[in-house]
Each structure stands twice: as structure tokens, then as C-alpha cells.
PDB file of C-alpha atoms in Angstrom:
ATOM      1  CA  ILE A   1      14.452  16.882  31.836  1.00  0.00           C
ATOM      2  CA  MET A   2      10.792  17.910  31.448  1.00  0.00           C
ATOM      3  CA  GLU A   3      10.207  17.520  35.193  1.00  0.00           C
ATOM      4  CA  LYS A   4      13.158  19.687  36.130  1.00  0.00           C
ATOM      5  CA  TYR A   5      12.631  22.194  33.269  1.00  0.00           C
ATOM      6  CA  PRO A   6       8.892  22.341  32.442  1.00  0.00           C
ATOM      7  CA  HIS A   7       9.485  24.939  29.729  1.00  0.00           C
ATOM      8  CA  ILE A   8      11.489  22.400  27.681  1.00  0.00           C
ATOM      9  CA  THR A   9       9.711  19.826  25.543  1.00  0.00           C
ATOM     10  CA  ALA A  10      11.443  16.560  24.685  1.00  0.00           C
ATOM     11  CA  ILE A  11      10.792  15.369  21.173  1.00  0.00           C
ATOM     12  CA  GLY A  12      11.731  11.921  19.973  1.00  0.00           C
ATOM     13  CA  CYS A  13      13.301  11.249  16.615  1.00  0.00           C
ATOM     14  CA  ALA A  14      10.570  11.333  13.977  1.00  0.00           C
ATOM     15  CA  ALA A  15      12.499   9.115  11.560  1.00  0.00           C
ATOM     16  CA  HIS A  16      12.947   6.495  14.273  1.00  0.00           C
ATOM     17  CA  GLY A  17       9.241   6.622  15.108  1.00  0.00           C
ATOM     18  CA  LEU A  18       8.324   6.217  11.436  1.00  0.00           C
ATOM     19  CA  ASN A  19      10.741   3.273  11.120  1.00  0.00           C
ATOM     20  CA  LEU A  20       9.007   1.667  14.107  1.00  0.00           C
ATOM     21  CA  LEU A  21       5.620   2.262  12.445  1.00  0.00           C
ATOM     22  CA  PHE A  22       6.889   0.654   9.240  1.00  0.00           C
ATOM     23  CA  ASN A  23       8.285  -2.240  11.272  1.00  0.00           C
ATOM     24  CA  ASP A  24       4.962  -2.788  13.073  1.00  0.00           C
ATOM     25  CA  ILE A  25       3.080  -2.851   9.771  1.00  0.00           C
ATOM     26  CA  MET A  26       5.600  -5.230   8.209  1.00  0.00           C
ATOM     27  CA  LYS A  27       5.112  -7.647  11.136  1.00  0.00           C
ATOM     28  CA  LEU A  28       1.514  -8.283  10.014  1.00  0.00           C
ATOM     29  CA  ASP A  29       1.122 -11.852   8.748  1.00  0.00           C
ATOM     30  CA  THR A  30      -0.117 -10.880   5.276  1.00  0.00           C
ATOM     31  CA  LEU A  31       2.764  -8.500   4.600  1.00  0.00           C
ATOM     32  CA  GLN A  32       5.238 -11.020   6.009  1.00  0.00           C
ATOM     33  CA  MET A  33       3.886 -13.578   3.536  1.00  0.00           C
ATOM     34  CA  VAL A  34       4.174 -11.133   0.589  1.00  0.00           C
ATOM     35  CA  TYR A  35       7.685 -10.206   1.712  1.00  0.00           C
ATOM     36  CA  ARG A  36       8.753 -13.862   2.083  1.00  0.00           C
ATOM     37  CA  ARG A  37       7.494 -14.713  -1.414  1.00  0.00           C
ATOM     38  CA  ALA A  38       9.214 -11.649  -2.923  1.00  0.00           C
ATOM     39  CA  LYS A  39      12.450 -12.452  -1.104  1.00  0.00           C
ATOM     40  CA  GLU A  40      12.340 -16.089  -2.243  1.00  0.00           C
ATOM     41  CA  VAL A  41      12.025 -14.991  -5.889  1.00  0.00           C
ATOM     42  CA  MET A  42      14.832 -12.445  -5.630  1.00  0.00           C
ATOM     43  CA  LYS A  43      17.189 -14.776  -3.771  1.00  0.00           C
ATOM     44  CA  HIS A  44      16.664 -17.582  -6.287  1.00  0.00           C
ATOM     45  CA  VAL A  45      17.193 -15.344  -9.311  1.00  0.00           C
ATOM     46  CA  LYS A  46      20.201 -13.546  -7.836  1.00  0.00           C
ATOM     47  CA  GLY A  47      21.688 -16.638  -6.216  1.00  0.00           C
ATOM     48  CA  THR A  48      21.544 -19.048  -9.145  1.00  0.00           C
ATOM     49  CA  HIS A  49      24.118 -18.170 -11.792  1.00  0.00           C
ATOM     50  CA  ILE A  50      22.313 -19.674 -14.782  1.00  0.00           C
ATOM     51  CA  VAL A  51      18.960 -18.207 -13.788  1.00  0.00           C
ATOM     52  CA  ALA A  52      20.620 -14.827 -13.169  1.00  0.00           C
ATOM     53  CA  ALA A  53      22.218 -14.904 -16.636  1.00  0.00           C
ATOM     54  CA  VAL A  54      18.931 -15.755 -18.344  1.00  0.00           C
ATOM     55  CA  PHE A  55      17.168 -13.061 -16.315  1.00  0.00           C
ATOM     56  CA  LYS A  56      19.758 -10.462 -17.302  1.00  0.00           C
ATOM     57  CA  LYS A  57      19.304 -11.406 -20.963  1.00  0.00           C
ATOM     58  CA  LYS A  58      15.510 -11.060 -20.623  1.00  0.00           C
ATOM     59  CA  GLN A  59      15.975  -7.673 -18.977  1.00  0.00           C
ATOM     60  CA  VAL A  60      18.063  -6.438 -21.896  1.00  0.00           C
ATOM     61  CA  GLU A  61      15.446  -7.721 -24.352  1.00  0.00           C
ATOM     62  CA  LYS A  62      12.664  -5.940 -22.448  1.00  0.00           C
ATOM     63  CA  ASN A  63      14.422  -2.662 -21.652  1.00  0.00           C
ATOM     64  CA  ALA A  64      17.023  -0.394 -23.052  1.00  0.00           C
ATOM     65  CA  LYS A  65      20.366  -1.357 -21.495  1.00  0.00           C
ATOM     66  CA  ASN A  66      20.589   1.903 -19.522  1.00  0.00           C
ATOM     67  CA  SER A  67      17.121   1.511 -17.990  1.00  0.00           C
ATOM     68  CA  ILE A  68      17.623  -1.909 -16.433  1.00  0.00           C
ATOM     69  CA  VAL A  69      16.647  -2.065 -12.771  1.00  0.00           C
ATOM     70  CA  THR A  70      18.398  -4.728 -10.707  1.00  0.00           C
ATOM     71  CA  LEU A  71      16.567  -6.795  -8.122  1.00  0.00           C
ATOM     72  CA  LYS A  72      17.232  -5.253  -4.742  1.00  0.00           C
ATOM     73  CA  LEU A  73      17.058  -7.140  -1.472  1.00  0.00           C
ATOM     74  CA  CYS A  74      16.539  -4.935   1.562  1.00  0.00           C
ATOM     75  CA  SER A  75      18.708  -4.939   4.652  1.00  0.00           C
ATOM     76  CA  LYS A  76      17.439  -6.292   7.937  1.00  0.00           C
ATOM     77  CA  THR A  77      17.964  -2.973   9.728  1.00  0.00           C
ATOM     78  CA  GLN A  78      15.966  -0.687   7.498  1.00  0.00           C
ATOM     79  CA  TRP A  79      12.468  -1.925   6.747  1.00  0.00           C
ATOM     80  CA  ALA A  80      11.692   0.909   4.337  1.00  0.00           C
ATOM     81  CA  GLY A  81      14.043  -0.866   1.933  1.00  0.00           C
ATOM     82  CA  VAL A  82      11.128  -3.251   1.353  1.00  0.00           C
ATOM     83  CA  VAL A  83       9.614  -0.551  -0.847  1.00  0.00           C
ATOM     84  CA  ILE A  84      12.729  -0.499  -3.023  1.00  0.00           C
ATOM     85  CA  SER A  85      12.692  -4.309  -3.188  1.00  0.00           C
ATOM     86  CA  PHE A  86       9.018  -4.494  -4.159  1.00  0.00           C
ATOM     87  CA  GLU A  87       9.459  -1.765  -6.774  1.00  0.00           C
ATOM     88  CA  SER A  88      12.441  -3.556  -8.302  1.00  0.00           C
ATOM     89  CA  LEU A  89      10.348  -6.717  -8.611  1.00  0.00           C
ATOM     90  CA  LEU A  90       7.463  -4.874 -10.250  1.00  0.00           C
ATOM     91  CA  LYS A  91       9.785  -3.190 -12.752  1.00  0.00           C
ATOM     92  CA  ASN A  92      11.176  -6.610 -13.674  1.00  0.00           C
ATOM     93  CA  LYS A  93       7.877  -8.489 -13.796  1.00  0.00           C
ATOM     94  CA  GLU A  94       7.944  -9.369 -17.494  1.00  0.00           C
ATOM     95  CA  ALA A  95      11.614 -10.380 -17.504  1.00  0.00           C
ATOM     96  CA  LEU A  96      11.018 -12.550 -14.418  1.00  0.00           C
ATOM     97  CA  GLN A  97       7.979 -14.209 -15.983  1.00  0.00           C
ATOM     98  CA  GLU A  98       9.867 -14.964 -19.182  1.00  0.00           C
ATOM     99  CA  THR A  99      12.816 -16.285 -17.169  1.00  0.00           C
ATOM    100  CA  VAL A 100      10.894 -18.798 -15.060  1.00  0.00           C
ATOM    101  CA  ILE A 101       9.211 -20.385 -18.079  1.00  0.00           C
ATOM    102  CA  VAL A 102      12.497 -21.203 -19.837  1.00  0.00           C
ATOM    103  CA  GLU A 103      12.368 -24.975 -20.170  1.00  0.00           C
ATOM    104  CA  ASP A 104      15.959 -25.888 -19.292  1.00  0.00           C
ATOM    105  CA  LEU A 105      16.135 -23.802 -16.108  1.00  0.00           C
ATOM    106  CA  LYS A 106      15.703 -25.451 -12.748  1.00  0.00           C
ATOM    107  CA  VAL A 107      13.359 -23.061 -11.001  1.00  0.00           C
ATOM    108  CA  PRO A 108      11.613 -24.286  -7.845  1.00  0.00           C
ATOM    109  CA  ARG A 109       7.868 -24.713  -8.300  1.00  0.00           C
ATOM    110  CA  SER A 110       7.169 -22.191  -5.517  1.00  0.00           C
ATOM    111  CA  VAL A 111       9.234 -19.510  -7.286  1.00  0.00           C
ATOM    112  CA  ARG A 112       7.676 -20.279 -10.679  1.00  0.00           C
ATOM    113  CA  ASN A 113       4.137 -20.212  -9.236  1.00  0.00           C
ATOM    114  CA  THR A 114       4.783 -16.918  -7.448  1.00  0.00           C
ATOM    115  CA  VAL A 115       6.196 -15.199 -10.531  1.00  0.00           C
ATOM    116  CA  LEU A 116       3.397 -16.464 -12.784  1.00  0.00           C
ATOM    117  CA  ASP A 117       0.651 -15.683 -10.254  1.00  0.00           C
ATOM    118  CA  GLN A 118      -1.028 -12.728 -11.981  1.00  0.00           C
ATOM    119  CA  ASP A 119      -4.127 -12.672  -9.782  1.00  0.00           C
ATOM    120  CA  VAL A 120      -2.592 -12.746  -6.333  1.00  0.00           C
ATOM    121  CA  PHE A 121       1.137 -12.106  -5.904  1.00  0.00           C
ATOM    122  CA  TRP A 122       1.603  -9.153  -8.251  1.00  0.00           C
ATOM    123  CA  VAL A 123      -1.642  -7.518  -7.105  1.00  0.00           C
ATOM    124  CA  GLN A 124      -0.644  -7.976  -3.459  1.00  0.00           C
ATOM    125  CA  LEU A 125       2.798  -6.548  -4.180  1.00  0.00           C
ATOM    126  CA  GLN A 126       1.375  -3.492  -5.920  1.00  0.00           C
ATOM    127  CA  ASN A 127      -1.295  -2.855  -3.280  1.00  0.00           C
ATOM    128  CA  SER A 128       1.163  -3.379  -0.418  1.00  0.00           C
ATOM    129  CA  LEU A 129       3.273  -0.608  -1.916  1.00  0.00           C
ATOM    130  CA  LYS A 130       0.303   1.776  -1.726  1.00  0.00           C
ATOM    131  CA  ILE A 131       0.402   1.385   2.052  1.00  0.00           C
ATOM    132  CA  LEU A 132       4.167   1.212   2.551  1.00  0.00           C
ATOM    133  CA  LYS A 133       5.379   3.862   0.103  1.00  0.00           C
ATOM    134  CA  PRO A 134       3.987   6.921   1.935  1.00  0.00           C
ATOM    135  CA  ILE A 135       5.660   5.782   5.161  1.00  0.00           C
ATOM    136  CA  ALA A 136       8.988   5.159   3.396  1.00  0.00           C
ATOM    137  CA  ALA A 137       8.756   8.593   1.758  1.00  0.00           C
ATOM    138  CA  ALA A 138       8.128  10.197   5.156  1.00  0.00           C
ATOM    139  CA  ILE A 139      11.121   8.349   6.626  1.00  0.00           C
ATOM    140  CA  THR A 140      13.319   9.665   3.822  1.00  0.00           C
ATOM    141  CA  ALA A 141      11.989  13.193   4.249  1.00  0.00           C
ATOM    142  CA  SER A 142      12.459  13.153   8.039  1.00  0.00           C
ATOM    143  CA  GLU A 143      15.995  11.776   7.756  1.00  0.00           C
ATOM    144  CA  SER A 144      17.128  14.451   5.325  1.00  0.00           C
ATOM    145  CA  ASP A 145      19.557  17.195   6.325  1.00  0.00           C
ATOM    146  CA  SER A 146      16.911  19.782   5.483  1.00  0.00           C
ATOM    147  CA  ALA A 147      14.112  18.134   7.521  1.00  0.00           C
ATOM    148  CA  LEU A 148      12.052  20.461   9.664  1.00  0.00           C
ATOM    149  CA  LEU A 149      10.135  19.518  12.793  1.00  0.00           C
ATOM    150  CA  SER A 150       7.188  21.564  11.530  1.00  0.00           C
ATOM    151  CA  GLU A 151       6.853  19.193   8.520  1.00  0.00           C
ATOM    152  CA  ILE A 152       6.278  16.090  10.650  1.00  0.00           C
ATOM    153  CA  SER A 153       2.621  16.909  11.239  1.00  0.00           C
ATOM    154  CA  TYR A 154       2.074  17.250   7.478  1.00  0.00           C
ATOM    155  CA  LEU A 155       3.918  13.977   6.806  1.00  0.00           C
ATOM    156  CA  MET A 156       1.840  12.131   9.407  1.00  0.00           C
ATOM    157  CA  THR A 157      -1.400  13.518   7.967  1.00  0.00           C
ATOM    158  CA  LYS A 158      -0.293  12.471   4.473  1.00  0.00           C
ATOM    159  CA  ILE A 159       0.552   8.966   5.725  1.00  0.00           C
ATOM    160  CA  LYS A 160      -2.780   8.618   7.496  1.00  0.00           C
ATOM    161  CA  THR A 161      -4.803   9.866   4.519  1.00  0.00           C
ATOM    162  CA  THR A 162      -2.999   7.787   1.912  1.00  0.00           C
ATOM    163  CA  VAL A 163      -2.852   4.601   3.962  1.00  0.00           C
ATOM    164  CA  PHE A 164      -6.499   4.827   5.047  1.00  0.00           C
ATOM    165  CA  GLU A 165      -7.570   5.418   1.407  1.00  0.00           C
ATOM    166  CA  ASN A 166      -5.729   2.287   0.271  1.00  0.00           C
ATOM    167  CA  LEU A 167      -6.559  -0.113   3.102  1.00  0.00           C
ATOM    168  CA  SER A 168      -9.650  -1.441   1.306  1.00  0.00           C
ATOM    169  CA  ILE A 169      -7.564  -2.619  -1.677  1.00  0.00           C
ATOM    170  CA  SER A 170      -4.653  -3.829   0.407  1.00  0.00           C
ATOM    171  CA  PRO A 171      -3.997  -7.560   0.845  1.00  0.00           C
ATOM    172  CA  LEU A 172      -4.511  -7.148   4.616  1.00  0.00           C
ATOM    173  CA  THR A 173      -7.247  -8.939   6.507  1.00  0.00           C
ATOM    174  CA  THR A 174      -9.931  -6.883   8.256  1.00  0.00           C
ATOM    175  CA  ILE A 175      -8.229  -7.461  11.613  1.00  0.00           C
ATOM    176  CA  GLU A 176      -4.876  -6.353  10.168  1.00  0.00           C
ATOM    177  CA  GLU A 177      -6.514  -3.241   8.677  1.00  0.00           C
ATOM    178  CA  SER A 178      -7.768  -2.348  12.174  1.00  0.00           C
ATOM    179  CA  LYS A 179      -4.278  -2.839  13.568  1.00  0.00           C
ATOM    180  CA  VAL A 180      -2.828  -0.491  10.945  1.00  0.00           C
ATOM    181  CA  LYS A 181      -5.417   2.150  11.872  1.00  0.00           C
ATOM    182  CA  ASP A 182      -4.432   1.724  15.530  1.00  0.00           C
ATOM    183  CA  PHE A 183      -0.725   1.993  14.685  1.00  0.00           C
ATOM    184  CA  ILE A 184      -1.230   5.245  12.839  1.00  0.00           C
TER     185      ILE A 184
END
């Protein structure tokens, strides 16, 4: 079209481009590892009836009944759902930790170790969100019915600024940090 009509500019879908950016970042080994560990915890808790019942009881003890946040697994087609998954884990941290230490429950060692790992897993989860959340927010904004093309530049600047500011505390390796900078 641009060859035949030089006065017309073709613009790709911003939301799709942002989803691809999110996807590229999520393919990094460190984030894949954090995601796998988070997914393993959620699947075990949600998929084991007794563990799920104990977890629900711990949630009620920790929170008012109307402020309980369920564990949310993301779909395979929309990577930005990882943000929702990670946030649901963080909001349930205490209930999860109390659940996995219940003596009579059969919780795999890997799940127990992940949930009780204060120094690595939870820090990685929180710091991963600092990189992923601005991209997910931009995807949501660009997919909205009221999205404007003129806002995309602002959203990209906000992503770049926020992500670059948080790379040093992210769980990413130096090589992965460079890749993120190249992606953006």
C-alpha cells in the first residue's frame, strides 16, 4: 500500500507489538524459571483438593472473606496474564507459607522450598513484576476502546523508563538485561 500510495502510512497494531515484546522478555531463561516455579506452586495448590481446602482456610484466617484473592493461572495465549498470576501469588504469600508447613499435607519438596524461599523466589517474583507490569499496563491501555495512537509514544517511553530503572534489581542476568534493552 505504501508503495502505491506514498501519502498513506501503515501502522501495525500497538497491542500486538507490546504482546510480542512481553513474549520476548518472558522467553528469557531467568523469567521462565520464575514462571515455572510460580506455576508449579499454583497448580499444586489448586489441583490438590486437600491442599486447596487448607489454603482456602488460611486465606480466610489472613484476610477478610471479601478480600480474598484467588490464585490465577495465566492462559497460554496472553502473556500479560503472568502479571495477574504473580500478583495473586504475592497477595497470598502468607496463606501459602502457612499451608505448606501443615504437617499432614503431602506437599512436594520443590513446592514447599519455593514457597518458603524468602530470599530468592519471593524477591524474584516481586522484582520481575517491576519489569513486566508496565508492559502489561501498556497492553491494556492500547487494547482499550478509547486507545489513541498518539498515546503509544508516551506508553513506550514509560515502559522504557520504568523497565530500565528496575533492571538492576531484576533477577535477570547481565546478558538478559542487555537483551531487554535491545528489545525495547
